[in-house]
PDB file of C-alpha atoms in Angstrom:
ATOM      1  CA  UNK A 626      40.296  89.253 -16.695  1.00 53.00           C
ATOM      2  CA  UNK A 627      42.579  88.618 -13.687  1.00 59.00           C
ATOM      3  CA  UNK A 628      45.438  90.938 -12.700  1.00 54.00           C
ATOM      4  CA  UNK A 629      48.173  88.822 -14.279  1.00 60.00           C
ATOM      5  CA  UNK A 630      46.270  88.605 -17.565  1.00 62.00           C
ATOM      6  CA  UNK A 631      45.689  92.368 -17.498  1.00 62.00           C
ATOM      7  CA  UNK A 632      49.398  93.025 -16.893  1.00 58.00           C
ATOM      8  CA  UNK A 633      50.296  90.689 -19.725  1.00 55.00           C
ATOM      9  CA  UNK A 634      47.915  92.427 -22.124  1.00 64.00           C
ATOM     10  CA  UNK A 635      49.289  95.837 -21.120  1.00 61.00           C
ATOM     11  CA  UNK A 636      52.887  94.801 -21.819  1.00 56.00           C
ATOM     12  CA  UNK A 637      52.017  93.255 -25.185  1.00 57.00           C
ATOM     13  CA  UNK A 638      50.154  96.390 -26.254  1.00 65.00           C
ATOM     14  CA  UNK A 639      53.040  98.580 -25.097  1.00 58.00           C
ATOM     15  CA  UNK A 640      55.382  96.443 -27.207  1.00 51.00           C
ATOM     16  CA  UNK A 641      53.631  97.758 -30.338  1.00 60.00           C
ATOM     17  CA  UNK A 642      54.483 101.369 -29.441  1.00 57.00           C
ATOM     18  CA  UNK A 643      57.248 102.784 -31.686  1.00 65.00           C
ATOM     19  CA  UNK A 644      58.600 104.779 -28.737  1.00 60.00           C
ATOM     20  CA  UNK A 645      58.820 101.704 -26.499  1.00 51.00           C
ATOM     21  CA  UNK A 646      60.315  99.632 -29.308  1.00 53.00           C
ATOM     22  CA  UNK A 647      62.938 102.256 -30.075  1.00 55.00           C
ATOM     23  CA  UNK A 648      64.009 102.600 -26.449  1.00 56.00           C
ATOM     24  CA  UNK A 649      64.131  98.859 -25.754  1.00 53.00           C
ATOM     25  CA  UNK A 650      66.032  98.110 -28.961  1.00 56.00           C
ATOM     26  CA  UNK A 651      68.633 100.734 -28.067  1.00 56.00           C
ATOM     27  CA  UNK A 652      69.090  99.749 -24.437  1.00 52.00           C
ATOM     28  CA  UNK A 653      67.429  96.358 -23.950  1.00 53.00           C
ATOM     29  CA  UNK A 654      70.492  94.117 -23.965  1.00 56.00           C
ATOM     30  CA  UNK A 655      72.012  96.212 -21.161  1.00 56.00           C
ATOM     31  CA  UNK A 656      68.704  96.473 -19.301  1.00 58.00           C
ATOM     32  CA  UNK A 657      68.128  92.741 -19.148  1.00 61.00           C
ATOM     33  CA  UNK A 658      67.380  91.211 -22.540  1.00 68.00           C
ATOM     34  CA  UNK A 659      70.758  89.457 -22.453  1.00 74.00           C
ATOM     35  CA  UNK A 660      69.411  87.450 -19.532  1.00 81.00           C
ATOM     36  CA  UNK A 661      66.930  85.774 -21.893  1.00 86.00           C
ATOM     37  CA  UNK A 662      68.824  85.795 -25.204  1.00 90.00           C
ATOM     38  CA  UNK A 663      72.003  83.779 -25.816  1.00 91.00           C
ATOM     39  CA  UNK A 664      73.719  86.551 -27.713  1.00 88.00           C
ATOM     40  CA  UNK A 665      73.395  88.076 -31.150  1.00 88.00           C
ATOM     41  CA  UNK A 666      75.698  85.799 -33.188  1.00 93.00           C
ATOM     42  CA  UNK A 667      75.999  82.051 -33.740  1.00 96.00           C
ATOM     43  CA  UNK A 668      79.345  82.133 -31.927  1.00 97.00           C
ATOM     44  CA  UNK A 669      77.658  83.692 -28.883  1.00 94.00           C
ATOM     45  CA  UNK A 670      74.978  81.024 -28.895  1.00 96.00           C
ATOM     46  CA  UNK A 671      77.385  78.110 -29.340  1.00 98.00           C
ATOM     47  CA  UNK A 672      79.252  79.142 -26.193  1.00 97.00           C
ATOM     48  CA  UNK A 673      76.019  79.147 -24.181  1.00 97.00           C
ATOM     49  CA  UNK A 674      74.860  75.830 -25.653  1.00 98.00           C
ATOM     50  CA  UNK A 675      78.180  74.182 -24.868  1.00 98.00           C
ATOM     51  CA  UNK A 676      78.006  75.385 -21.260  1.00 98.00           C
ATOM     52  CA  UNK A 677      74.442  74.130 -20.806  1.00 98.00           C
ATOM     53  CA  UNK A 678      75.156  70.715 -22.291  1.00 98.00           C
ATOM     54  CA  UNK A 679      78.283  70.353 -20.142  1.00 98.00           C
ATOM     55  CA  UNK A 680      76.013  70.739 -17.102  1.00 98.00           C
ATOM     56  CA  UNK A 681      73.659  68.011 -18.303  1.00 98.00           C
ATOM     57  CA  UNK A 682      70.887  70.046 -19.926  1.00 99.00           C
ATOM     58  CA  UNK A 683      69.323  69.323 -23.286  1.00 99.00           C
ATOM     59  CA  UNK A 684      69.077  72.317 -25.601  1.00 99.00           C
ATOM     60  CA  UNK A 685      67.283  73.778 -28.553  1.00 98.00           C
ATOM     61  CA  UNK A 686      67.884  77.038 -30.333  1.00 98.00           C
ATOM     62  CA  UNK A 687      65.966  79.533 -32.431  1.00 96.00           C
ATOM     63  CA  UNK A 688      67.170  82.278 -34.737  1.00 96.00           C
ATOM     64  CA  UNK A 689      65.004  85.117 -33.503  1.00 91.00           C
ATOM     65  CA  UNK A 690      62.917  86.879 -36.093  1.00 80.00           C
ATOM     66  CA  UNK A 691      59.370  86.961 -37.463  1.00 67.00           C
ATOM     67  CA  UNK A 692      57.230  88.331 -40.256  1.00 80.00           C
ATOM     68  CA  UNK A 693      59.415  88.140 -43.328  1.00 91.00           C
ATOM     69  CA  UNK A 694      58.014  90.282 -46.135  1.00 93.00           C
ATOM     70  CA  UNK A 695      59.353  88.697 -49.329  1.00 97.00           C
ATOM     71  CA  UNK A 696      60.757  85.454 -50.726  1.00 97.00           C
ATOM     72  CA  UNK A 697      64.299  86.792 -50.667  1.00 97.00           C
ATOM     73  CA  UNK A 698      64.091  87.148 -46.880  1.00 97.00           C
ATOM     74  CA  UNK A 699      62.679  83.617 -46.643  1.00 97.00           C
ATOM     75  CA  UNK A 700      65.614  82.253 -48.643  1.00 98.00           C
ATOM     76  CA  UNK A 701      68.054  84.167 -46.453  1.00 97.00           C
ATOM     77  CA  UNK A 702      66.461  82.788 -43.284  1.00 97.00           C
ATOM     78  CA  UNK A 703      66.567  79.249 -44.663  1.00 98.00           C
ATOM     79  CA  UNK A 704      70.248  79.610 -45.533  1.00 98.00           C
ATOM     80  CA  UNK A 705      70.968  80.784 -41.990  1.00 97.00           C
ATOM     81  CA  UNK A 706      69.175  77.775 -40.528  1.00 98.00           C
ATOM     82  CA  UNK A 707      70.908  75.333 -42.877  1.00 98.00           C
ATOM     83  CA  UNK A 708      74.261  76.805 -41.896  1.00 98.00           C
ATOM     84  CA  UNK A 709      73.240  76.562 -38.240  1.00 98.00           C
ATOM     85  CA  UNK A 710      72.432  72.851 -38.600  1.00 98.00           C
ATOM     86  CA  UNK A 711      75.869  72.245 -40.088  1.00 98.00           C
ATOM     87  CA  UNK A 712      77.584  74.354 -37.415  1.00 98.00           C
ATOM     88  CA  UNK A 713      75.881  72.453 -34.597  1.00 98.00           C
ATOM     89  CA  UNK A 714      77.035  69.222 -36.215  1.00 97.00           C
ATOM     90  CA  UNK A 715      80.640  70.422 -36.412  1.00 98.00           C
ATOM     91  CA  UNK A 716      80.543  71.547 -32.786  1.00 98.00           C
ATOM     92  CA  UNK A 717      79.281  68.133 -31.656  1.00 98.00           C
ATOM     93  CA  UNK A 718      76.269  69.668 -29.924  1.00 98.00           C
ATOM     94  CA  UNK A 719      73.000  67.779 -29.504  1.00 97.00           C
ATOM     95  CA  UNK A 720      70.945  70.933 -29.954  1.00 98.00           C
ATOM     96  CA  UNK A 721      67.792  70.778 -32.038  1.00 98.00           C
ATOM     97  CA  UNK A 722      65.985  73.614 -33.839  1.00 99.00           C
ATOM     98  CA  UNK A 723      62.743  75.367 -32.995  1.00 98.00           C
ATOM     99  CA  UNK A 724      61.397  77.465 -35.880  1.00 98.00           C
ATOM    100  CA  UNK A 725      58.521  79.839 -36.574  1.00 95.00           C
ATOM    101  CA  UNK A 726      56.708  79.362 -39.855  1.00 97.00           C
ATOM    102  CA  UNK A 727      56.220  83.119 -40.111  1.00 95.00           C
ATOM    103  CA  UNK A 728      60.007  83.254 -40.569  1.00 95.00           C
ATOM    104  CA  UNK A 729      59.814  80.647 -43.309  1.00 97.00           C
ATOM    105  CA  UNK A 730      57.242  82.422 -45.450  1.00 97.00           C
ATOM    106  CA  UNK A 731      53.867  81.318 -44.071  1.00 97.00           C
ATOM    107  CA  UNK A 732      52.328  84.765 -44.483  1.00 95.00           C
ATOM    108  CA  UNK A 733      53.453  84.782 -48.124  1.00 97.00           C
ATOM    109  CA  UNK A 734      51.867  81.415 -48.820  1.00 98.00           C
ATOM    110  CA  UNK A 735      51.388  78.061 -47.142  1.00 98.00           C
ATOM    111  CA  UNK A 736      53.075  76.173 -49.973  1.00 99.00           C
ATOM    112  CA  UNK A 737      56.186  78.364 -49.684  1.00 98.00           C
ATOM    113  CA  UNK A 738      56.394  77.713 -45.941  1.00 98.00           C
ATOM    114  CA  UNK A 739      55.932  73.979 -46.471  1.00 99.00           C
ATOM    115  CA  UNK A 740      58.688  73.779 -49.109  1.00 99.00           C
ATOM    116  CA  UNK A 741      61.050  75.871 -46.999  1.00 99.00           C
ATOM    117  CA  UNK A 742      60.471  73.872 -43.832  1.00 99.00           C
ATOM    118  CA  UNK A 743      60.749  70.599 -45.742  1.00 99.00           C
ATOM    119  CA  UNK A 744      64.193  71.615 -47.002  1.00 99.00           C
ATOM    120  CA  UNK A 745      65.286  72.390 -43.447  1.00 99.00           C
ATOM    121  CA  UNK A 746      63.784  69.209 -41.982  1.00 99.00           C
ATOM    122  CA  UNK A 747      65.450  67.158 -44.709  1.00 99.00           C
ATOM    123  CA  UNK A 748      68.877  68.644 -43.909  1.00 98.00           C
ATOM    124  CA  UNK A 749      68.251  68.130 -40.196  1.00 98.00           C
ATOM    125  CA  UNK A 750      67.279  64.491 -40.785  1.00 98.00           C
ATOM    126  CA  UNK A 751      70.525  63.932 -42.670  1.00 98.00           C
ATOM    127  CA  UNK A 752      72.373  65.279 -39.619  1.00 97.00           C
ATOM    128  CA  UNK A 753      70.298  63.253 -37.143  1.00 96.00           C
ATOM    129  CA  UNK A 754      68.576  66.357 -35.783  1.00 98.00           C
ATOM    130  CA  UNK A 755      65.067  67.289 -34.752  1.00 99.00           C
ATOM    131  CA  UNK A 756      63.065  70.359 -35.800  1.00 99.00           C
ATOM    132  CA  UNK A 757      60.015  71.690 -33.978  1.00 99.00           C
ATOM    133  CA  UNK A 758      57.546  74.116 -35.510  1.00 98.00           C
ATOM    134  CA  UNK A 759      56.586  76.717 -32.931  1.00 97.00           C
ATOM    135  CA  UNK A 760      52.963  77.773 -32.623  1.00 97.00           C
ATOM    136  CA  UNK A 761      52.216  81.438 -33.160  1.00 95.00           C
ATOM    137  CA  UNK A 762      48.991  83.480 -33.223  1.00 96.00           C
ATOM    138  CA  UNK A 763      45.694  81.597 -33.357  1.00 97.00           C
ATOM    139  CA  UNK A 764      45.014  82.509 -36.969  1.00 98.00           C
ATOM    140  CA  UNK A 765      48.144  80.599 -38.013  1.00 98.00           C
ATOM    141  CA  UNK A 766      47.248  77.364 -36.198  1.00 98.00           C
ATOM    142  CA  UNK A 767      45.391  75.613 -39.028  1.00 99.00           C
ATOM    143  CA  UNK A 768      48.152  76.181 -41.577  1.00 99.00           C
ATOM    144  CA  UNK A 769      50.848  75.183 -39.089  1.00 99.00           C
ATOM    145  CA  UNK A 770      49.117  71.893 -38.311  1.00 99.00           C
ATOM    146  CA  UNK A 771      48.493  71.162 -41.993  1.00 99.00           C
ATOM    147  CA  UNK A 772      52.184  71.625 -42.748  1.00 99.00           C
ATOM    148  CA  UNK A 773      53.138  69.393 -39.819  1.00 99.00           C
ATOM    149  CA  UNK A 774      50.801  66.657 -41.073  1.00 99.00           C
ATOM    150  CA  UNK A 775      52.212  66.932 -44.595  1.00 99.00           C
ATOM    151  CA  UNK A 776      55.742  66.456 -43.324  1.00 99.00           C
ATOM    152  CA  UNK A 777      54.724  63.417 -41.321  1.00 99.00           C
ATOM    153  CA  UNK A 778      52.967  62.028 -44.404  1.00 99.00           C
ATOM    154  CA  UNK A 779      56.218  62.618 -46.319  1.00 98.00           C
ATOM    155  CA  UNK A 780      57.906  60.235 -43.888  1.00 98.00           C
ATOM    156  CA  UNK A 781      59.723  62.719 -41.656  1.00 99.00           C
ATOM    157  CA  UNK A 782      59.631  61.696 -38.005  1.00 98.00           C
ATOM    158  CA  UNK A 783      62.207  64.273 -36.892  1.00 99.00           C
ATOM    159  CA  UNK A 784      59.604  67.032 -36.678  1.00 99.00           C
ATOM    160  CA  UNK A 785      57.435  68.113 -33.756  1.00 99.00           C
ATOM    161  CA  UNK A 786      54.616  70.506 -33.020  1.00 99.00           C
ATOM    162  CA  UNK A 787      53.389  72.830 -30.256  1.00 99.00           C
ATOM    163  CA  UNK A 788      49.941  73.290 -28.702  1.00 99.00           C
ATOM    164  CA  UNK A 789      48.895  76.246 -26.542  1.00 99.00           C
ATOM    165  CA  UNK A 790      46.691  75.669 -23.520  1.00 99.00           C
ATOM    166  CA  UNK A 791      45.114  79.122 -23.632  1.00 98.00           C
ATOM    167  CA  UNK A 792      43.344  78.290 -26.911  1.00 99.00           C
ATOM    168  CA  UNK A 793      39.929  76.668 -26.627  1.00 99.00           C
ATOM    169  CA  UNK A 794      40.629  74.552 -29.700  1.00 99.00           C
ATOM    170  CA  UNK A 795      43.800  72.829 -28.486  1.00 99.00           C
ATOM    171  CA  UNK A 796      42.127  69.798 -26.887  1.00 99.00           C
ATOM    172  CA  UNK A 797      40.442  68.943 -30.183  1.00 99.00           C
ATOM    173  CA  UNK A 798      43.658  69.631 -32.113  1.00 99.00           C
ATOM    174  CA  UNK A 799      45.478  67.198 -29.844  1.00 99.00           C
ATOM    175  CA  UNK A 800      42.776  64.554 -30.256  1.00 99.00           C
ATOM    176  CA  UNK A 801      43.174  64.735 -34.028  1.00 99.00           C
ATOM    177  CA  UNK A 802      46.983  64.600 -33.823  1.00 99.00           C
ATOM    178  CA  UNK A 803      47.253  61.613 -31.483  1.00 99.00           C
ATOM    179  CA  UNK A 804      46.938  58.943 -34.223  1.00 98.00           C
ATOM    180  CA  UNK A 805      50.280  60.282 -35.521  1.00 98.00           C
ATOM    181  CA  UNK A 806      51.931  59.688 -32.122  1.00 98.00           C
ATOM    182  CA  UNK A 807      53.263  63.250 -32.271  1.00 99.00           C
ATOM    183  CA  UNK A 808      56.191  64.771 -30.477  1.00 99.00           C
ATOM    184  CA  UNK A 809      54.272  67.647 -28.895  1.00 99.00           C
ATOM    185  CA  UNK A 810      55.323  70.526 -26.712  1.00 99.00           C
ATOM    186  CA  UNK A 811      52.576  71.918 -24.466  1.00 99.00           C
ATOM    187  CA  UNK A 812      52.846  75.638 -23.655  1.00 98.00           C
ATOM    188  CA  UNK A 813      50.463  78.116 -22.089  1.00 96.00           C
ATOM    189  CA  UNK A 814      50.675  80.676 -24.908  1.00 93.00           C
ATOM    190  CA  UNK A 815      52.347  84.062 -25.137  1.00 83.00           C
ATOM    191  CA  UNK A 816      50.386  86.054 -27.722  1.00 87.00           C
ATOM    192  CA  UNK A 817      47.598  88.547 -27.114  1.00 85.00           C
ATOM    193  CA  UNK A 818      44.399  86.742 -28.124  1.00 93.00           C
ATOM    194  CA  UNK A 819      40.693  87.554 -28.077  1.00 95.00           C
ATOM    195  CA  UNK A 820      38.478  85.888 -25.445  1.00 96.00           C
ATOM    196  CA  UNK A 821      36.535  84.491 -28.387  1.00 98.00           C
ATOM    197  CA  UNK A 822      39.425  82.077 -29.065  1.00 98.00           C
ATOM    198  CA  UNK A 823      41.398  81.928 -25.801  1.00 98.00           C
ATOM    199  CA  UNK A 824      40.743  81.541 -22.098  1.00 97.00           C
ATOM    200  CA  UNK A 825      41.052  84.995 -20.501  1.00 94.00           C
ATOM    201  CA  UNK A 826      41.581  83.629 -16.961  1.00 95.00           C
ATOM    202  CA  UNK A 827      44.884  82.111 -15.861  1.00 93.00           C
ATOM    203  CA  UNK A 828      43.103  79.455 -13.803  1.00 96.00           C
ATOM    204  CA  UNK A 829      41.379  78.156 -16.925  1.00 98.00           C
ATOM    205  CA  UNK A 830      44.622  78.205 -18.920  1.00 97.00           C
ATOM    206  CA  UNK A 831      46.308  76.176 -16.181  1.00 98.00           C
ATOM    207  CA  UNK A 832      43.413  73.734 -15.943  1.00 98.00           C
ATOM    208  CA  UNK A 833      43.456  73.161 -19.685  1.00 99.00           C
ATOM    209  CA  UNK A 834      47.225  72.695 -19.578  1.00 99.00           C
ATOM    210  CA  UNK A 835      46.786  69.730 -17.243  1.00 99.00           C
ATOM    211  CA  UNK A 836      44.049  68.299 -19.460  1.00 99.00           C
ATOM    212  CA  UNK A 837      46.296  68.514 -22.517  1.00 99.00           C
ATOM    213  CA  UNK A 838      49.334  67.010 -20.807  1.00 99.00           C
ATOM    214  CA  UNK A 839      47.372  64.079 -19.422  1.00 99.00           C
ATOM    215  CA  UNK A 840      45.695  63.388 -22.772  1.00 99.00           C
ATOM    216  CA  UNK A 841      49.044  63.574 -24.564  1.00 99.00           C
ATOM    217  CA  UNK A 842      50.674  61.099 -22.179  1.00 99.00           C
ATOM    218  CA  UNK A 843      47.755  58.672 -22.269  1.00 98.00           C
ATOM    219  CA  UNK A 844      47.477  58.978 -26.051  1.00 98.00           C
ATOM    220  CA  UNK A 845      51.037  57.836 -26.662  1.00 98.00           C
ATOM    221  CA  UNK A 846      52.558  61.164 -27.644  1.00 99.00           C
ATOM    222  CA  UNK A 847      56.124  62.134 -26.844  1.00 99.00           C
ATOM    223  CA  UNK A 848      55.542  64.994 -24.417  1.00 99.00           C
ATOM    224  CA  UNK A 849      57.483  68.159 -23.652  1.00 99.00           C
ATOM    225  CA  UNK A 850      56.113  69.993 -20.610  1.00 99.00           C
ATOM    226  CA  UNK A 851      57.103  73.577 -21.388  1.00 98.00           C
ATOM    227  CA  UNK A 852      56.271  75.802 -18.441  1.00 97.00           C
ATOM    228  CA  UNK A 853      57.943  77.365 -15.416  1.00 94.00           C
ATOM    229  CA  UNK A 854      54.855  76.767 -13.272  1.00 96.00           C
ATOM    230  CA  UNK A 855      55.890  74.619 -10.304  1.00 97.00           C
ATOM    231  CA  UNK A 856      52.304  73.588  -9.590  1.00 98.00           C
ATOM    232  CA  UNK A 857      52.036  72.105 -13.047  1.00 98.00           C
ATOM    233  CA  UNK A 858      55.428  70.457 -12.606  1.00 98.00           C
ATOM    234  CA  UNK A 859      54.181  68.842  -9.394  1.00 98.00           C
ATOM    235  CA  UNK A 860      51.030  67.676 -11.164  1.00 99.00           C
ATOM    236  CA  UNK A 861      53.060  66.125 -13.990  1.00 99.00           C
ATOM    237  CA  UNK A 862      55.426  64.401 -11.562  1.00 98.00           C
ATOM    238  CA  UNK A 863      52.495  62.890  -9.642  1.00 99.00           C
ATOM    239  CA  UNK A 864      50.634  61.905 -12.818  1.00 99.00           C
ATOM    240  CA  UNK A 865      53.620  60.217 -14.455  1.00 99.00           C
ATOM    241  CA  UNK A 866      54.444  58.303 -11.284  1.00 98.00           C
ATOM    242  CA  UNK A 867      50.841  57.151 -10.986  1.00 98.00           C
ATOM    243  CA  UNK A 868      50.862  55.877 -14.571  1.00 98.00           C
ATOM    244  CA  UNK A 869      54.337  54.353 -14.511  1.00 98.00           C
ATOM    245  CA  UNK A 870      55.840  56.838 -16.963  1.00 98.00           C
ATOM    246  CA  UNK A 871      59.589  57.064 -16.222  1.00 97.00           C
ATOM    247  CA  UNK A 872      61.416  60.409 -15.991  1.00 96.00           C
ATOM    248  CA  UNK A 873      63.445  59.693 -19.125  1.00 96.00           C
ATOM    249  CA  UNK A 874      60.266  59.318 -21.234  1.00 97.00           C
ATOM    250  CA  UNK A 875      59.446  63.031 -21.360  1.00 99.00           C
ATOM    251  CA  UNK A 876      61.024  66.449 -20.960  1.00 99.00           C
ATOM    252  CA  UNK A 877      60.523  69.537 -18.909  1.00 99.00           C
ATOM    253  CA  UNK A 878      61.351  72.496 -21.136  1.00 99.00           C
ATOM    254  CA  UNK A 879      62.163  75.949 -19.852  1.00 97.00           C
ATOM    255  CA  UNK A 880      63.513  79.183 -21.262  1.00 93.00           C
ATOM    256  CA  UNK A 881      67.087  80.356 -21.034  1.00 95.00           C
ATOM    257  CA  UNK A 882      67.429  82.828 -18.189  1.00 90.00           C
ATOM    258  CA  UNK A 883      64.067  82.050 -16.591  1.00 89.00           C
ATOM    259  CA  UNK A 884      64.230  80.357 -13.184  1.00 92.00           C
ATOM    260  CA  UNK A 885      67.604  78.644 -13.644  1.00 94.00           C
ATOM    261  CA  UNK A 886      67.454  77.375 -10.071  1.00 96.00           C
ATOM    262  CA  UNK A 887      64.273  75.462 -10.850  1.00 97.00           C
ATOM    263  CA  UNK A 888      65.871  74.043 -13.989  1.00 98.00           C
ATOM    264  CA  UNK A 889      68.809  72.775 -11.943  1.00 98.00           C
ATOM    265  CA  UNK A 890      66.494  71.329  -9.285  1.00 98.00           C
ATOM    266  CA  UNK A 891      64.534  69.278 -11.831  1.00 98.00           C
ATOM    267  CA  UNK A 892      67.771  68.080 -13.418  1.00 98.00           C
ATOM    268  CA  UNK A 893      69.088  67.063 -10.007  1.00 97.00           C
ATOM    269  CA  UNK A 894      65.938  65.023  -9.392  1.00 97.00           C
ATOM    270  CA  UNK A 895      66.629  62.936 -12.467  1.00 97.00           C
ATOM    271  CA  UNK A 896      64.352  64.586 -14.998  1.00 98.00           C
ATOM    272  CA  UNK A 897      65.327  65.505 -18.530  1.00 99.00           C
ATOM    273  CA  UNK A 898      65.414  69.289 -18.748  1.00 99.00           C
ATOM    274  CA  UNK A 899      65.725  71.179 -22.003  1.00 99.00           C
ATOM    275  CA  UNK A 900      66.706  74.837 -22.013  1.00 99.00           C
ATOM    276  CA  UNK A 901      65.333  76.791 -24.975  1.00 97.00           C
ATOM    277  CA  UNK A 902      68.200  79.043 -26.021  1.00 97.00           C
ATOM    278  CA  UNK A 903      67.343  81.642 -28.687  1.00 95.00           C
ATOM    279  CA  UNK A 904      69.773  84.067 -30.267  1.00 95.00           C
ATOM    280  CA  UNK A 905      69.985  86.700 -32.968  1.00 89.00           C
ATOM    281  CA  UNK A 906      69.800  90.447 -33.552  1.00 81.00           C
ATOM    282  CA  UNK A 907      65.994  90.499 -33.889  1.00 79.00           C
ATOM    283  CA  UNK A 908      65.297  89.797 -30.218  1.00 76.00           C
ATOM    284  CA  UNK A 909      62.840  92.610 -29.396  1.00 74.00           C
ATOM    285  CA  UNK A 910      59.472  90.842 -29.731  1.00 74.00           C
ATOM    286  CA  UNK A 911      60.773  87.716 -28.025  1.00 78.00           C
ATOM    287  CA  UNK A 912      61.999  89.782 -25.080  1.00 76.00           C
ATOM    288  CA  UNK A 913      58.690  91.621 -24.740  1.00 73.00           C
ATOM    289  CA  UNK A 914      56.754  88.334 -24.736  1.00 72.00           C
ATOM    290  CA  UNK A 915      58.996  87.073 -21.946  1.00 73.00           C
ATOM    291  CA  UNK A 916      58.152  90.174 -19.919  1.00 74.00           C
ATOM    292  CA  UNK A 917      54.465  89.665 -20.657  1.00 73.00           C
ATOM    293  CA  UNK A 918      54.532  86.008 -19.608  1.00 68.00           C
ATOM    294  CA  UNK A 919      56.026  86.921 -16.267  1.00 61.00           C
ATOM    295  CA  UNK A 920      55.317  90.597 -15.450  1.00 54.00           C
ATOM    296  CA  UNK A 921      57.584  90.347 -12.390  1.00 55.00           C
ATOM    297  CA  UNK A 922      60.461  90.431 -14.890  1.00 56.00           C
ATOM    298  CA  UNK A 923      59.585  94.068 -15.564  1.00 52.00           C
ATOM    299  CA  UNK A 924      60.931  94.834 -12.091  1.00 51.00           C
ATOM    300  CA  UNK A 925      64.239  93.243 -13.080  1.00 48.00           C
ATOM    301  CA  UNK A 926      64.443  95.569 -16.090  1.00 45.00           C
ATOM    302  CA  UNK A 927      63.492  98.638 -14.053  1.00 42.00           C
ATOM    303  CA  UNK A 928      66.150  97.875 -11.440  1.00 47.00           C
ATOM    304  CA  UNK A 929      68.751  97.718 -14.195  1.00 42.00           C
ATOM    305  CA  UNK A 930      67.453 101.011 -15.570  1.00 37.00           C
ATOM    306  CA  UNK A 931      67.860 102.699 -12.189  1.00 36.00           C
ATOM    307  CA  UNK A 932      71.440 101.411 -11.926  1.00 44.00           C
ATOM    308  CA  UNK A 933      72.453 102.947 -15.271  1.00 42.00           C
TER     309      UNK A 933
END
């Protein structure tokens, strides 16, 4: 395991500590979480989305939260998302939704998650909006892909999927999805996984990322390149030029608060850049995964701690 992977694993394990969780939840927004989260309320998020779109960025948003424990919580989450779809419509924003199936009841039953997501996708379709199902831990991949395929079979084309380059299985998953001409976001992966299912070395994760992106482009998928890695950006730029794929045919996707200068640079070069803009009171796990993805961000938090 390389140093970056070891640092990432350490941060993710620390995130499970009740002491760490308690401290970060009490002080995290002041220590730096607000850099990565577009506020706690819908009103907070709408202000950020409006600012980003005024500058030419595309946007999506996520109501932060995971691991619902009963059907009442699933229904509450669905209601919040349905209200969010309607609010975005009233505000005239082009923002689409990115949702976790664990929020929509997947751990309580695949059929429940399917019905819940279908209700949301149906409302989004009526409003001319897109919904992407995020990919979570490896043990949820099969169910997530089955639900995606069911929605496509139901006739919904306003739904997309995510594949993670650190999983060994993703190349085969992509091969099986390509006949659907999917809208697919390629990410590296942010969960702590066993080396039995995921590449432990960053170099292998990066290599597989390029393999997936190239196969997705050549297979006719609609591609979202979701990484802050400039070397991969350069590879994608060269590859798309070589194959005559215009800048407007795909997206670079990056996270709110992470390398905004790079986001602006890509936008200035004529590429479509989407800023993923999550919000909500349950921001803790999201924040810790952002630290784990880029351990240098821990220094940002520590500097804020010293200034307190």
